[in-house]
Amino acid sequence: MRAFSYERASDPAAAARRAAEVEGARYIAGGTNLLDLMKLEIETPVHLIDVSGTGLDEITETEDGGLRIGALVKNTALAADQRVRRDYAVLTRALVAGASGQLRNKATTAGNLLQRTRCPYFYDTAMPCNKRTPGAGCAALSEGAFSRQLGIIGTSEACIATHPSDMAVALRALDAVVETVTPAGDTRAIPLEDFHRLPGDTPQTETVLEPGELVTAVTLPAPVGGRHAYHKARDRASYAFALVSVALIRLPDGSGRVALGGVAPKPWRRAEADAELPNGARAVMARLLEGARPTEENAFKITLAERTLAAMLAEG
Amino acid sequence: MSPPLEFEMRRRTLLVGTVATAVTAGMARSARARTGAAGAAAAAVPAGPVQSTVNVTVNGEARALTLDNRTTLLDALREHMHLTGAKKGCDHGQCGACTVMVNGERVNACLSLAVMHEGDEVTTIEGIGTPENLDPMQAAFVEHDGYQCGYCTPGQVTSARAVIEEIKAGIPSHVTGDLTAAIAMTDAEIRERMSGNICRCGAYANILAAITQVAEDEA
């Protein structure tokens, strides 16, 4: 790990100002992903601003009947919140499908959204990676590469990495909105749909956040009701990233929402695919994964996604 | 019987050569990682001091430490406080051997900076029980042979105690059925919640028996 200086912030706006002042500064809260990457020198911040003491760790009710989740709310606390369990069960299910108990006790809401891909070539500093070193090339797209875990849609010639979060997939199904504060002191509300960028030819830029902009909260609209489910297909029964995950909200009239994880550089959802729900899993996935460009190794994800959703719909 | 001198010398030469190659390769790899990872920020230097002071209570004892900012909580415990119970396994949060309690919650000490623990209360395996006065979970691990090499055991014991408390506190897991009902202390719940602690000897069945016994004794 490279040497860095460190300071504790007590106020979100002051933290954002400071982040813009110090070149090479990064925020740290739970640190479960950032420290991992710093040990491998994939992330090399020269200054850490510890935002864990900025008080953004409450879950409160909003005026329109939804919830505001502070950026620092731990995954365990969010999953266990009675309002989340009752009204946004897909979020609890997604959270407890991710990581381990130890990690969920440290991992935060904002950190979960901002975690980096687990593409093996992003982690291996001996291999070229456009996300790690812009312009270096993509080892995952080279002949014989190991791409079983990687993306099938929303990817580009420069990058086929996926976003690893389970939580974000549920938040996408719930139409969550990300709230931020900028170094200038302005606040922004960014629909989660627009928060993560597709890679294009700049896969190193993963979100629409401006330099120094700090996530302060995630808000959920009023509950939509219906049955909530999250199914995660992975290579072992627990504590593994998704091959494919499906967040499903089904309303009594047969309509609903479907979001996918493990397949794209962001939580994957399309309104036109949601509209196909009354017509079954095959119709939904035909729309949702239309234009998919899988590799030979991960083409199975298309079938897996369809069958996972079919199983969920069969459960009622 | 010793091999002929000539052979021995050649063997030694070969070994020295291999070590030199390995060192060179290692240096090249780390140099490449630096240029590759840092890009434009390669020349950047820290904006302030690279050491910080932190006050933390460990196993009930107040400690004031001045540490390189890079020191993880695990390294602070092991190298600076000489509490070597929590183990360094993978050092990347994947194996659970470093599990300790911070303010009553289990965490991976390897993925936490020590300087971020100002005012926190940390409990390691040394604060849970001693050879003369075992914690009931430690005694149950002994009784059920819940260890083989034992390297994962401090993390397993710490995690196991937390698992029982997490179920009692009604914190749901991946295998919890009804999210609004009380959570049962089942094998499936315990196994799922222990999945962040890896034992390569494969003592899982005995660990499960130990945890189940403690949970039943406490019920």
Tab-separated table of N, CA, C and O in Angstrom, chain A residues 9-11 13 52 57 74 76 79 95 106 115-116 123 125 137 142 144 171 193 207 211 230 234 248 251 281 299:
chain	number	residue	atom	x	y	z
A	9	ALA	N	-13.537	13.977	8.690
A	9	ALA	CA	-14.480	15.058	8.398
A	9	ALA	C	-15.683	14.924	9.329
A	9	ALA	O	-16.072	13.816	9.691
A	10	SER	N	-16.256	16.056	9.720
A	10	SER	CA	-17.431	15.987	10.593
A	10	SER	C	-18.686	16.498	9.903
A	10	SER	O	-19.795	16.328	10.406
A	11	ASP	N	-18.518	17.105	8.716
A	11	ASP	CA	-19.658	17.702	8.032
A	11	ASP	C	-19.577	17.358	6.534
A	11	ASP	O	-18.519	17.500	5.924
A	13	ALA	N	-20.721	18.748	3.718
A	13	ALA	CA	-20.377	19.823	2.788
A	13	ALA	C	-18.904	20.206	2.918
A	13	ALA	O	-18.224	20.455	1.916
A	52	SER	N	-16.784	8.795	7.913
A	52	SER	CA	-17.635	7.935	8.746
A	52	SER	C	-18.217	8.669	9.947
A	52	SER	O	-19.178	8.194	10.553
A	57	ASP	N	-26.037	8.499	9.052
A	57	ASP	CA	-26.302	7.079	9.300
A	57	ASP	C	-27.708	6.813	9.826
A	57	ASP	O	-27.935	5.850	10.550
A	74	LYS	N	-25.202	1.201	7.523
A	74	LYS	CA	-24.531	-0.060	7.251
A	74	LYS	C	-25.487	-1.051	6.588
A	74	LYS	O	-26.690	-1.040	6.830
A	76	THR	N	-26.022	-4.125	7.198
A	76	THR	CA	-26.766	-4.926	8.189
A	76	THR	C	-27.961	-4.148	8.715
A	76	THR	O	-29.073	-4.675	8.798
A	79	ALA	N	-30.691	-3.767	6.013
A	79	ALA	CA	-31.417	-5.022	5.771
A	79	ALA	C	-32.361	-5.351	6.917
A	79	ALA	O	-33.418	-5.942	6.711
A	95	LEU	N	-29.636	-7.328	-0.033
A	95	LEU	CA	-28.527	-7.045	0.881
A	95	LEU	C	-27.995	-8.316	1.534
A	95	LEU	O	-26.785	-8.523	1.615
A	106	LYS	N	-19.800	-3.534	8.188
A	106	LYS	CA	-18.958	-2.362	7.905
A	106	LYS	C	-19.385	-1.624	6.637
A	106	LYS	O	-19.240	-0.410	6.541
A	115	GLN	N	-18.755	0.700	-5.209
A	115	GLN	CA	-17.722	-0.334	-5.234
A	115	GLN	C	-17.306	-0.620	-6.671
A	115	GLN	O	-18.060	-0.408	-7.615
A	116	ARG	N	-16.069	-1.095	-6.817
A	116	ARG	CA	-15.525	-1.347	-8.147
A	116	ARG	C	-15.806	-2.786	-8.580
A	116	ARG	O	-16.107	-3.644	-7.756
A	123	TYR	N	-8.357	-6.733	-11.345
A	123	TYR	CA	-7.608	-7.031	-10.123
A	123	TYR	C	-6.163	-7.433	-10.385
A	123	TYR	O	-5.319	-7.307	-9.505
A	125	THR	N	-2.839	-6.717	-11.779
A	125	THR	CA	-2.115	-5.553	-12.303
A	125	THR	C	-1.075	-5.930	-13.360
A	125	THR	O	-0.471	-5.060	-13.960
A	137	GLY	N	-5.915	-1.369	-22.995
A	137	GLY	CA	-6.493	-2.553	-23.627
A	137	GLY	C	-7.289	-3.366	-22.616
A	137	GLY	O	-7.276	-3.061	-21.416
A	142	SER	N	-9.443	-10.669	-24.752
A	142	SER	CA	-8.413	-11.330	-25.547
A	142	SER	C	-8.756	-12.812	-25.721
A	142	SER	O	-9.583	-13.366	-24.998
A	144	GLY	N	-9.134	-16.562	-25.510
A	144	GLY	CA	-8.995	-17.522	-24.421
A	144	GLY	C	-9.128	-16.923	-23.027
A	144	GLY	O	-8.818	-17.573	-22.032
A	171	LEU	N	-32.331	-1.570	-5.529
A	171	LEU	CA	-32.618	-0.128	-5.545
A	171	LEU	C	-33.103	0.327	-6.920
A	171	LEU	O	-33.946	1.213	-7.038
A	193	GLU	N	-31.087	5.157	-12.009
A	193	GLU	CA	-31.031	4.788	-13.429
A	193	GLU	C	-29.911	5.539	-14.158
A	193	GLU	O	-29.273	5.002	-15.062
A	207	THR	N	-19.437	6.589	-12.765
A	207	THR	CA	-20.682	7.243	-12.344
A	207	THR	C	-20.715	8.664	-12.893
A	207	THR	O	-19.724	9.143	-13.448
A	211	PRO	N	-15.980	15.480	-9.702
A	211	PRO	CA	-14.882	15.360	-8.737
A	211	PRO	C	-15.254	15.990	-7.377
A	211	PRO	O	-15.726	17.121	-7.334
A	230	TYR	N	-35.788	-11.624	-4.548
A	230	TYR	CA	-34.454	-11.455	-5.135
A	230	TYR	C	-33.807	-12.830	-5.186
A	230	TYR	O	-33.616	-13.469	-4.149
A	234	ARG	N	-25.285	-18.259	-8.229
A	234	ARG	CA	-23.842	-18.088	-8.062
A	234	ARG	C	-23.175	-19.450	-7.957
A	234	ARG	O	-23.845	-20.467	-7.824
A	248	LEU	N	-37.264	-8.817	-8.390
A	248	LEU	CA	-38.623	-8.850	-8.968
A	248	LEU	C	-39.622	-8.247	-7.991
A	248	LEU	O	-39.661	-8.609	-6.809
A	251	LEU	N	-46.950	-6.943	-8.878
A	251	LEU	CA	-48.152	-6.333	-8.329
A	251	LEU	C	-49.359	-7.240	-8.599
A	251	LEU	O	-49.315	-8.072	-9.511
A	281	ALA	N	-41.613	-15.109	-18.476
A	281	ALA	CA	-40.172	-14.875	-18.356
A	281	ALA	C	-39.481	-14.735	-19.709
A	281	ALA	O	-38.616	-13.888	-19.897
A	299	ALA	N	-22.273	-16.896	-22.431
A	299	ALA	CA	-23.566	-16.901	-23.124
A	299	ALA	C	-24.633	-17.621	-22.301
A	299	ALA	O	-25.828	-17.341	-22.436
